[in-house]
Structures are given as C-alpha cells and as structure tokens.
Amino acid sequence: QVQLVESGGGLVQAGGSLRLSCAASGRTFSSYAMGWFRQAPGKEREFVASINWSGGRTYYVDSVKGRFTISRDNAKNTVYLQMNSLKPEDTAVYYCAMYSRAYYYSSADLNAYDYWGQGTQVTVSS
C-alpha cells in the first residue's frame, strides 16, 4: 500500500520561506515521477511543480518559477518543495502526488497521478 505523508507547512509572513517534505512508502519511489499540487479555498486543485523519476527534469507553473524549487532524495524516498519569497496568494493546502506510471517524465495533469498525500496547510500572511 502506497503512503505519502507531507510535512513542513505552517504560517509564514509574506517574503518568507518554507520547505515541504513528502515521505513515500509502499512503492519503488525512485521509479516514479512526483508532483506537488495545491488547493486554495473555493478553487480547483492546481499543479505547482513536478520532477521526473531521476530528478533530472523539473517543471513549474509560471506563478512559482524562480521562487519554488522541487527536488528529491531517492535514498530517503522523499520529495521536497522549497518555497521562497512566499506571497499571500500561495496560501493553500499543498499535496504531493505520485505519478501512475514508472519511468515517465511527469505531468501537470492531476489525473495522471494515482496516489496522494493528505495535504499540508501553507498560510502566508500579508
């Protein structure tokens, strides 16, 4: 059984930083692309960033480029999202997700991911 457990969320002032972590178990982590998504109140869940199985390719939504960095440590079965220069509009519940197919690059389509974490709240105050 695959489990994804996020941590690292919290309350931060605008301009601050947070690092989210997502620990995976139950599947060969190093074979699967991973993604981070977020959902603000009253809004659809949206793609934030993704990383391929080896960590060699990353993708970001335009609104976070230059501020967020996705990375992974396959030895620790963990994917990270370093978030800098946070803005109030970054406030949301952040979810990590595991891609459904091994050795695929990744995708911004949430339907391409078959396992999800429970989410961690990120709140950015102005």
Short mmCIF file of N, CA, C and O in Angstrom, two decimals:
data_model
loop_
_atom_site.label_atom_id
_atom_site.label_comp_id
_atom_site.label_asym_id
_atom_site.label_seq_id
_atom_site.Cartn_x
_atom_site.Cartn_y
_atom_site.Cartn_z
N GLN A 1 0.85 -1.19 0.00
CA GLN A 1 0.00 0.00 0.00
C GLN A 1 0.88 1.24 0.00
O GLN A 1 1.75 1.39 0.85
N VAL A 2 0.62 2.12 -0.95
CA VAL A 2 1.42 3.33 -1.06
C VAL A 2 0.92 4.38 -0.06
O VAL A 2 -0.28 4.59 0.07
N GLN A 3 1.85 4.98 0.63
CA GLN A 3 1.52 6.10 1.52
C GLN A 3 2.43 7.28 1.23
O GLN A 3 3.64 7.10 1.04
N LEU A 4 1.83 8.45 1.18
CA LEU A 4 2.57 9.70 1.02
C LEU A 4 2.21 10.59 2.20
O LEU A 4 1.02 10.85 2.44
N VAL A 5 3.22 11.06 2.90
CA VAL A 5 2.98 11.86 4.10
C VAL A 5 3.73 13.18 3.97
O VAL A 5 4.96 13.20 3.95
N GLU A 6 2.95 14.26 3.88
CA GLU A 6 3.54 15.59 3.77
C GLU A 6 3.81 16.18 5.15
O GLU A 6 3.12 15.87 6.13
N SER A 7 4.77 17.07 5.19
CA SER A 7 5.07 17.83 6.41
C SER A 7 5.74 19.13 6.01
O SER A 7 6.16 19.30 4.86
N GLY A 8 5.81 20.06 6.97
CA GLY A 8 6.53 21.29 6.74
C GLY A 8 5.68 22.52 6.51
O GLY A 8 6.20 23.63 6.37
N GLY A 9 4.38 22.35 6.43
CA GLY A 9 3.52 23.50 6.26
C GLY A 9 3.47 24.36 7.51
O GLY A 9 3.99 24.00 8.56
N GLY A 10 2.83 25.52 7.38
CA GLY A 10 2.70 26.40 8.53
C GLY A 10 2.31 27.80 8.13
O GLY A 10 1.90 28.05 6.99
N LEU A 11 2.44 28.71 9.08
CA LEU A 11 2.11 30.12 8.88
C LEU A 11 3.41 30.91 8.72
O LEU A 11 4.33 30.77 9.54
N VAL A 12 3.49 31.72 7.69
CA VAL A 12 4.69 32.50 7.43
C VAL A 12 4.28 33.85 6.89
O VAL A 12 3.23 33.99 6.25
N GLN A 13 5.11 34.85 7.13
CA GLN A 13 4.83 36.17 6.60
C GLN A 13 5.25 36.24 5.13
O GLN A 13 6.12 35.50 4.67
N ALA A 14 4.61 37.14 4.41
CA ALA A 14 4.97 37.35 3.01
C ALA A 14 6.47 37.64 2.90
O ALA A 14 7.03 38.38 3.71
N GLY A 15 7.09 37.03 1.91
CA GLY A 15 8.53 37.15 1.73
C GLY A 15 9.33 36.06 2.42
O GLY A 15 10.54 35.93 2.17
N GLY A 16 8.68 35.29 3.25
CA GLY A 16 9.34 34.23 3.98
C GLY A 16 9.48 32.95 3.17
O GLY A 16 9.12 32.90 1.99
N SER A 17 9.99 31.92 3.84
CA SER A 17 10.25 30.64 3.18
C SER A 17 9.72 29.48 4.00
O SER A 17 9.62 29.57 5.23
N LEU A 18 9.40 28.42 3.32
CA LEU A 18 9.04 27.14 3.92
C LEU A 18 9.59 26.04 3.04
O LEU A 18 9.73 26.22 1.82
N ARG A 19 9.87 24.89 3.66
CA ARG A 19 10.23 23.71 2.88
C ARG A 19 9.27 22.58 3.23
O ARG A 19 9.18 22.17 4.38
N LEU A 20 8.56 22.11 2.22
CA LEU A 20 7.67 20.99 2.39
C LEU A 20 8.41 19.70 2.07
O LEU A 20 9.26 19.67 1.18
N SER A 21 8.06 18.66 2.79
CA SER A 21 8.61 17.33 2.55
C SER A 21 7.47 16.35 2.33
O SER A 21 6.37 16.53 2.87
N CYS A 22 7.73 15.33 1.56
CA CYS A 22 6.75 14.28 1.33
C CYS A 22 7.49 12.95 1.34
O CYS A 22 8.30 12.68 0.46
N ALA A 23 7.22 12.16 2.36
CA ALA A 23 7.85 10.86 2.51
C ALA A 23 6.96 9.78 1.93
O ALA A 23 5.77 9.72 2.25
N ALA A 24 7.54 8.95 1.08
CA ALA A 24 6.78 7.92 0.39
C ALA A 24 7.17 6.53 0.87
O ALA A 24 8.32 6.27 1.22
N SER A 25 6.19 5.63 0.83
CA SER A 25 6.43 4.23 1.14
C SER A 25 5.47 3.37 0.36
O SER A 25 4.43 3.85 -0.11
N GLY A 26 5.84 2.10 0.17
CA GLY A 26 4.94 1.16 -0.46
C GLY A 26 5.10 0.98 -1.94
O GLY A 26 4.39 0.17 -2.55
N ARG A 27 6.01 1.70 -2.56
CA ARG A 27 6.27 1.58 -3.99
C ARG A 27 7.73 1.97 -4.21
O ARG A 27 8.30 2.72 -3.40
N THR A 28 8.32 1.52 -5.29
CA THR A 28 9.71 1.86 -5.57
C THR A 28 9.79 3.33 -5.94
O THR A 28 9.65 3.71 -7.11
N PHE A 29 10.04 4.14 -4.95
CA PHE A 29 9.98 5.60 -5.10
C PHE A 29 10.83 6.09 -6.26
O PHE A 29 10.40 6.95 -7.03
N SER A 30 12.02 5.54 -6.40
CA SER A 30 12.97 6.04 -7.39
C SER A 30 12.53 5.78 -8.83
O SER A 30 13.16 6.27 -9.77
N SER A 31 11.45 5.04 -9.04
CA SER A 31 10.97 4.74 -10.39
C SER A 31 9.87 5.68 -10.86
O SER A 31 9.44 5.61 -12.01
N TYR A 32 9.38 6.55 -9.97
CA TYR A 32 8.18 7.32 -10.28
C TYR A 32 8.41 8.83 -10.17
O TYR A 32 9.03 9.31 -9.21
N ALA A 33 7.85 9.53 -11.14
CA ALA A 33 7.81 10.98 -11.05
C ALA A 33 6.91 11.39 -9.89
O ALA A 33 6.00 10.65 -9.50
N MET A 34 7.18 12.58 -9.36
CA MET A 34 6.40 13.11 -8.25
C MET A 34 5.95 14.53 -8.58
O MET A 34 6.61 15.26 -9.31
N GLY A 35 4.82 14.90 -8.01
CA GLY A 35 4.31 16.24 -8.24
C GLY A 35 3.83 16.88 -6.94
O GLY A 35 3.51 16.19 -5.98
N TRP A 36 3.82 18.20 -6.96
CA TRP A 36 3.19 18.99 -5.89
C TRP A 36 2.03 19.77 -6.52
O TRP A 36 2.18 20.37 -7.59
N PHE A 37 0.92 19.74 -5.83
CA PHE A 37 -0.28 20.46 -6.23
C PHE A 37 -0.75 21.28 -5.04
O PHE A 37 -0.31 21.06 -3.91
N ARG A 38 -1.64 22.22 -5.28
CA ARG A 38 -2.19 23.00 -4.17
C ARG A 38 -3.64 23.33 -4.46
O ARG A 38 -4.08 23.39 -5.61
N GLN A 39 -4.37 23.54 -3.38
CA GLN A 39 -5.78 23.89 -3.50
C GLN A 39 -6.12 24.96 -2.48
O GLN A 39 -6.01 24.73 -1.27
N ALA A 40 -6.52 26.12 -2.99
CA ALA A 40 -6.95 27.22 -2.14
C ALA A 40 -8.45 27.11 -1.92
O ALA A 40 -9.16 26.48 -2.72
N PRO A 41 -8.96 27.71 -0.85
CA PRO A 41 -10.40 27.63 -0.56
C PRO A 41 -11.23 28.12 -1.75
O PRO A 41 -10.98 29.20 -2.30
N GLY A 42 -12.19 27.33 -2.14
CA GLY A 42 -13.08 27.70 -3.22
C GLY A 42 -12.51 27.58 -4.61
O GLY A 42 -13.15 27.99 -5.59
N LYS A 43 -11.31 27.03 -4.71
CA LYS A 43 -10.66 26.91 -6.03
C LYS A 43 -10.36 25.46 -6.36
O LYS A 43 -10.33 24.59 -5.49
N GLU A 44 -10.11 25.22 -7.64
CA GLU A 44 -9.72 23.88 -8.09
C GLU A 44 -8.28 23.58 -7.64
O GLU A 44 -7.47 24.49 -7.46
N ARG A 45 -8.00 22.30 -7.49
CA ARG A 45 -6.63 21.89 -7.22
C ARG A 45 -5.79 22.17 -8.45
O ARG A 45 -6.19 21.87 -9.58
N GLU A 46 -4.61 22.77 -8.24
CA GLU A 46 -3.79 23.15 -9.37
C GLU A 46 -2.37 22.61 -9.23
O GLU A 46 -1.85 22.40 -8.14
N PHE A 47 -1.76 22.42 -10.38
CA PHE A 47 -0.38 21.96 -10.46
C PHE A 47 0.56 23.05 -9.97
O PHE A 47 0.38 24.23 -10.28
N VAL A 48 1.58 22.64 -9.23
CA VAL A 48 2.60 23.57 -8.78
C VAL A 48 3.96 23.22 -9.41
O VAL A 48 4.61 24.06 -10.02
N ALA A 49 4.39 21.97 -9.23
CA ALA A 49 5.70 21.56 -9.71
C ALA A 49 5.75 20.05 -9.81
O ALA A 49 5.00 19.35 -9.13
N SER A 50 6.66 19.56 -10.65
CA SER A 50 6.86 18.12 -10.75
C SER A 50 8.32 17.83 -11.05
O SER A 50 9.06 18.70 -11.51
N ILE A 51 8.68 16.59 -10.80
CA ILE A 51 10.06 16.16 -11.00
C ILE A 51 10.04 14.74 -11.51
O ILE A 51 9.23 13.92 -11.06
N ASN A 52 10.90 14.44 -12.46
CA ASN A 52 10.87 13.09 -13.02
C ASN A 52 11.53 12.10 -12.06
O ASN A 52 12.03 12.47 -11.00
N TRP A 53 11.54 10.84 -12.45
CA TRP A 53 11.94 9.77 -11.53
C TRP A 53 13.39 9.91 -11.08
O TRP A 53 13.72 9.57 -9.93
N SER A 54 14.24 10.44 -11.94
CA SER A 54 15.66 10.53 -11.58
C SER A 54 16.01 11.86 -10.92
O SER A 54 17.10 12.01 -10.36
N GLY A 55 15.11 12.83 -11.05
CA GLY A 55 15.40 14.16 -10.53
C GLY A 55 16.04 15.07 -11.55
O GLY A 55 16.35 16.22 -11.26
N GLY A 56 16.22 14.56 -12.77
CA GLY A 56 16.91 15.34 -13.77
C GLY A 56 16.07 16.37 -14.49
O GLY A 56 16.60 17.24 -15.18
N ARG A 57 14.75 16.24 -14.39
CA ARG A 57 13.87 17.19 -15.06
C ARG A 57 12.82 17.69 -14.09
O ARG A 57 12.18 16.91 -13.39
N THR A 58 12.63 18.99 -14.11
CA THR A 58 11.64 19.61 -13.25
C THR A 58 10.75 20.55 -14.06
O THR A 58 11.18 21.07 -15.11
N TYR A 59 9.54 20.75 -13.59
CA TYR A 59 8.58 21.61 -14.26
C TYR A 59 7.84 22.42 -13.21
O TYR A 59 7.60 21.93 -12.10
N TYR A 60 7.49 23.64 -13.58
CA TYR A 60 6.82 24.54 -12.63
C TYR A 60 5.69 25.29 -13.32
O TYR A 60 5.78 25.63 -14.51
N VAL A 61 4.68 25.60 -12.55
CA VAL A 61 3.67 26.54 -13.04
C VAL A 61 4.33 27.92 -13.07
O VAL A 61 5.21 28.23 -12.26
N ASP A 62 3.91 28.74 -14.00
CA ASP A 62 4.58 30.03 -14.19
C ASP A 62 4.59 30.89 -12.93
O ASP A 62 5.56 31.61 -12.66
N SER A 63 3.54 30.79 -12.13
CA SER A 63 3.41 31.68 -10.98
C SER A 63 4.44 31.41 -9.88
O SER A 63 4.61 32.24 -8.98
N VAL A 64 5.12 30.25 -9.93
CA VAL A 64 6.09 29.94 -8.88
C VAL A 64 7.52 29.85 -9.42
O VAL A 64 8.46 29.66 -8.64
N LYS A 65 7.68 29.98 -10.71
CA LYS A 65 9.03 29.89 -11.29
C LYS A 65 9.94 30.94 -10.69
O LYS A 65 9.57 32.10 -10.55
N GLY A 66 11.13 30.52 -10.32
CA GLY A 66 12.09 31.43 -9.71
C GLY A 66 11.93 31.57 -8.21
O GLY A 66 12.81 32.14 -7.55
N ARG A 67 10.84 31.06 -7.66
CA ARG A 67 10.60 31.14 -6.21
C ARG A 67 10.59 29.77 -5.56
O ARG A 67 11.04 29.63 -4.42
N PHE A 68 10.05 28.78 -6.23
CA PHE A 68 9.93 27.42 -5.68
C PHE A 68 10.92 26.50 -6.38
O PHE A 68 11.21 26.65 -7.57
N THR A 69 11.41 25.52 -5.62
CA THR A 69 12.29 24.50 -6.17
C THR A 69 11.86 23.13 -5.70
O THR A 69 11.74 22.90 -4.49
N ILE A 70 11.61 22.24 -6.64
CA ILE A 70 11.28 20.86 -6.31
C ILE A 70 12.55 20.03 -6.41
O ILE A 70 13.38 20.24 -7.32
N SER A 71 12.71 19.09 -5.49
CA SER A 71 13.87 18.20 -5.52
C SER A 71 13.47 16.88 -4.89
O SER A 71 12.39 16.76 -4.30
N ARG A 72 14.33 15.89 -5.04
CA ARG A 72 14.02 14.59 -4.45
C ARG A 72 15.30 13.93 -3.99
O ARG A 72 16.38 14.16 -4.54
N ASP A 73 15.15 13.09 -2.98
CA ASP A 73 16.25 12.28 -2.48
C ASP A 73 15.76 10.83 -2.55
O ASP A 73 15.00 10.39 -1.68
N ASN A 74 16.18 10.12 -3.58
CA ASN A 74 15.68 8.76 -3.76
C ASN A 74 16.18 7.80 -2.69
O ASN A 74 15.55 6.78 -2.42
N ALA A 75 17.28 8.13 -2.06
CA ALA A 75 17.79 7.29 -0.97
C ALA A 75 16.90 7.40 0.27
O ALA A 75 16.84 6.48 1.09
N LYS A 76 16.20 8.54 0.39
CA LYS A 76 15.32 8.77 1.54
C LYS A 76 13.85 8.65 1.18
O LYS A 76 12.98 8.91 2.02
N ASN A 77 13.56 8.31 -0.08
CA ASN A 77 12.16 8.20 -0.54
C ASN A 77 11.37 9.46 -0.23
O ASN A 77 10.21 9.39 0.20
N THR A 78 11.98 10.59 -0.48
CA THR A 78 11.37 11.86 -0.11
C THR A 78 11.49 12.88 -1.24
O THR A 78 12.54 12.96 -1.89
N VAL A 79 10.42 13.61 -1.44
CA VAL A 79 10.42 14.74 -2.37
C VAL A 79 10.19 16.01 -1.57
O VAL A 79 9.48 16.00 -0.56
N TYR A 80 10.82 17.08 -2.03
CA TYR A 80 10.77 18.34 -1.31
C TYR A 80 10.23 19.46 -2.19
O TYR A 80 10.32 19.39 -3.42
N LEU A 81 9.69 20.48 -1.56
CA LEU A 81 9.32 21.71 -2.26
C LEU A 81 9.83 22.87 -1.41
O LEU A 81 9.28 23.16 -0.35
N GLN A 82 10.91 23.49 -1.87
CA GLN A 82 11.44 24.67 -1.21
C GLN A 82 10.71 25.88 -1.76
O GLN A 82 10.72 26.11 -2.97
N MET A 83 10.07 26.63 -0.88
CA MET A 83 9.27 27.77 -1.28
C MET A 83 9.86 29.05 -0.68
O MET A 83 9.90 29.21 0.54
N ASN A 84 10.34 29.93 -1.54
CA ASN A 84 10.93 31.20 -1.12
C ASN A 84 10.06 32.36 -1.62
O ASN A 84 9.22 32.18 -2.50
N SER A 85 10.30 33.52 -1.06
CA SER A 85 9.57 34.73 -1.46
C SER A 85 8.06 34.48 -1.51
O SER A 85 7.39 34.81 -2.49
N LEU A 86 7.56 33.87 -0.47
CA LEU A 86 6.15 33.50 -0.45
C LEU A 86 5.24 34.72 -0.48
O LEU A 86 5.56 35.78 0.06
N LYS A 87 4.11 34.52 -1.14
CA LYS A 87 3.11 35.57 -1.31
C LYS A 87 1.79 35.11 -0.70
O LYS A 87 1.52 33.91 -0.63
N PRO A 88 0.93 36.03 -0.32
CA PRO A 88 -0.38 35.63 0.22
C PRO A 88 -1.15 34.72 -0.74
O PRO A 88 -1.87 33.83 -0.29
N GLU A 89 -0.99 34.92 -2.02
CA GLU A 89 -1.70 34.08 -2.99
C GLU A 89 -1.16 32.65 -3.07
O GLU A 89 -1.75 31.81 -3.76
N ASP A 90 -0.07 32.37 -2.37
CA ASP A 90 0.43 30.99 -2.27
C ASP A 90 -0.30 30.21 -1.18
O ASP A 90 -0.09 29.00 -1.03
N THR A 91 -1.14 30.88 -0.41
CA THR A 91 -1.89 30.21 0.66
C THR A 91 -2.79 29.13 0.08
O THR A 91 -3.59 29.38 -0.82
N ALA A 92 -2.63 27.92 0.59
CA ALA A 92 -3.39 26.77 0.09
C ALA A 92 -3.01 25.54 0.89
O ALA A 92 -2.05 25.56 1.67
N VAL A 93 -3.76 24.46 0.67
CA VAL A 93 -3.32 23.15 1.12
C VAL A 93 -2.46 22.56 0.01
O VAL A 93 -2.87 22.53 -1.15
N TYR A 94 -1.29 22.12 0.37
CA TYR A 94 -0.34 21.57 -0.60
C TYR A 94 -0.33 20.04 -0.50
O TYR A 94 -0.23 19.48 0.59
N TYR A 95 -0.41 19.40 -1.66
CA TYR A 95 -0.46 17.94 -1.75
C TYR A 95 0.70 17.43 -2.59
O TYR A 95 1.00 18.01 -3.64
N CYS A 96 1.31 16.36 -2.15
CA CYS A 96 2.23 15.68 -3.05
C CYS A 96 1.50 14.49 -3.67
O CYS A 96 0.52 13.98 -3.11
N ALA A 97 1.97 14.08 -4.82
CA ALA A 97 1.33 13.00 -5.55
C ALA A 97 2.38 12.21 -6.30
O ALA A 97 3.40 12.74 -6.73
N MET A 98 2.10 10.93 -6.49
CA MET A 98 2.99 10.03 -7.21
C MET A 98 2.39 9.69 -8.57
O MET A 98 1.21 9.34 -8.66
N TYR A 99 3.22 9.80 -9.61
CA TYR A 99 2.75 9.52 -10.96
C TYR A 99 2.37 8.05 -11.09
O TYR A 99 2.93 7.20 -10.43
N SER A 100 1.43 7.79 -11.96
CA SER A 100 0.86 6.45 -12.06
C SER A 100 1.72 5.46 -12.83
O SER A 100 1.51 4.26 -12.72
N ARG A 101 2.67 5.95 -13.63
CA ARG A 101 3.49 5.05 -14.45
C ARG A 101 4.96 5.24 -14.11
O ARG A 101 5.43 6.35 -13.93
N ALA A 102 5.67 4.12 -14.09
CA ALA A 102 7.10 4.18 -13.79
C ALA A 102 7.86 4.73 -14.99
O ALA A 102 7.48 4.51 -16.14
N TYR A 103 8.91 5.47 -14.68
CA TYR A 103 9.86 5.96 -15.68
C TYR A 103 9.25 6.89 -16.71
O TYR A 103 9.73 7.00 -17.83
N TYR A 104 8.18 7.58 -16.34
CA TYR A 104 7.64 8.66 -17.17
C TYR A 104 8.15 9.98 -16.61
O TYR A 104 8.49 10.08 -15.43
N TYR A 105 8.21 10.98 -17.48
CA TYR A 105 8.80 12.24 -17.04
C TYR A 105 7.98 12.85 -15.92
O TYR A 105 8.47 13.03 -14.82
N SER A 106 6.79 13.22 -16.13
CA SER A 106 5.88 13.79 -15.15
C SER A 106 4.78 14.49 -15.93
O SER A 106 4.78 14.50 -17.16
N SER A 107 3.86 15.11 -15.22
CA SER A 107 2.75 15.76 -15.89
C SER A 107 2.14 16.81 -14.98
O SER A 107 2.24 16.71 -13.76
N ALA A 108 1.53 17.80 -15.57
CA ALA A 108 0.78 18.80 -14.80
C ALA A 108 -0.67 18.38 -14.61
O ALA A 108 -1.42 19.06 -13.92
N ASP A 109 -1.05 17.26 -15.23
CA ASP A 109 -2.42 16.77 -15.16
C ASP A 109 -2.61 15.96 -13.89
O ASP A 109 -2.01 14.88 -13.74
N LEU A 110 -3.43 16.42 -12.99
CA LEU A 110 -3.59 15.71 -11.73
C LEU A 110 -4.16 14.32 -11.92
O LEU A 110 -3.97 13.43 -11.08
N ASN A 111 -4.85 14.08 -13.02
CA ASN A 111 -5.43 12.75 -13.27
C ASN A 111 -4.37 11.71 -13.62
O ASN A 111 -4.66 10.51 -13.66
N ALA A 112 -3.16 12.17 -13.88
CA ALA A 112 -2.07 11.25 -14.20
C ALA A 112 -1.39 10.70 -12.95
O ALA A 112 -0.50 9.87 -13.05
N TYR A 113 -1.80 11.17 -11.79
CA TYR A 113 -1.21 10.74 -10.52
C TYR A 113 -2.21 9.86 -9.79
O TYR A 113 -3.39 10.21 -9.68
N ASP A 114 -1.74 8.73 -9.27
CA ASP A 114 -2.71 7.82 -8.67
C ASP A 114 -2.61 7.71 -7.15
O ASP A 114 -3.49 7.07 -6.54
N TYR A 115 -1.61 8.31 -6.56
CA TYR A 115 -1.54 8.32 -5.11
C TYR A 115 -1.28 9.75 -4.62
O TYR A 115 -0.46 10.47 -5.22
N TRP A 116 -1.97 10.10 -3.52
CA TRP A 116 -1.92 11.45 -2.99
C TRP A 116 -1.69 11.42 -1.49
O TRP A 116 -2.15 10.51 -0.80
N GLY A 117 -1.00 12.46 -1.02
CA GLY A 117 -0.88 12.63 0.41
C GLY A 117 -2.12 13.29 0.98
O GLY A 117 -3.05 13.64 0.25
N GLN A 118 -2.11 13.50 2.28
CA GLN A 118 -3.27 14.07 2.96
C GLN A 118 -3.28 15.59 2.91
O GLN A 118 -4.30 16.21 3.22
N GLY A 119 -2.16 16.18 2.52
CA GLY A 119 -2.08 17.63 2.39
C GLY A 119 -1.51 18.30 3.62
O GLY A 119 -1.64 17.80 4.74
N THR A 120 -0.87 19.44 3.40
CA THR A 120 -0.34 20.25 4.49
C THR A 120 -0.67 21.71 4.21
O THR A 120 -0.53 22.18 3.08
N GLN A 121 -1.15 22.40 5.23
CA GLN A 121 -1.61 23.78 5.06
C GLN A 121 -0.44 24.74 5.04
O GLN A 121 0.43 24.70 5.92
N VAL A 122 -0.45 25.62 4.06
CA VAL A 122 0.51 26.72 4.00
C VAL A 122 -0.29 28.01 4.01
O VAL A 122 -1.17 28.21 3.16
N THR A 123 -0.01 28.88 4.97
CA THR A 123 -0.70 30.15 5.07
C THR A 123 0.33 31.27 5.07
O THR A 123 1.26 31.27 5.89
N VAL A 124 0.16 32.20 4.14
CA VAL A 124 1.10 33.32 4.01
C VAL A 124 0.35 34.59 4.36
O VAL A 124 -0.62 34.95 3.69
N SER A 125 0.78 35.26 5.40
CA SER A 125 0.13 36.49 5.82
C SER A 125 0.79 37.71 5.18
O SER A 125 1.99 37.72 4.91
N SER A 126 -0.02 38.73 4.95
CA SER A 126 0.49 39.94 4.28
C SER A 126 0.99 40.95 5.29
O SER A 126 0.83 40.81 6.48
#
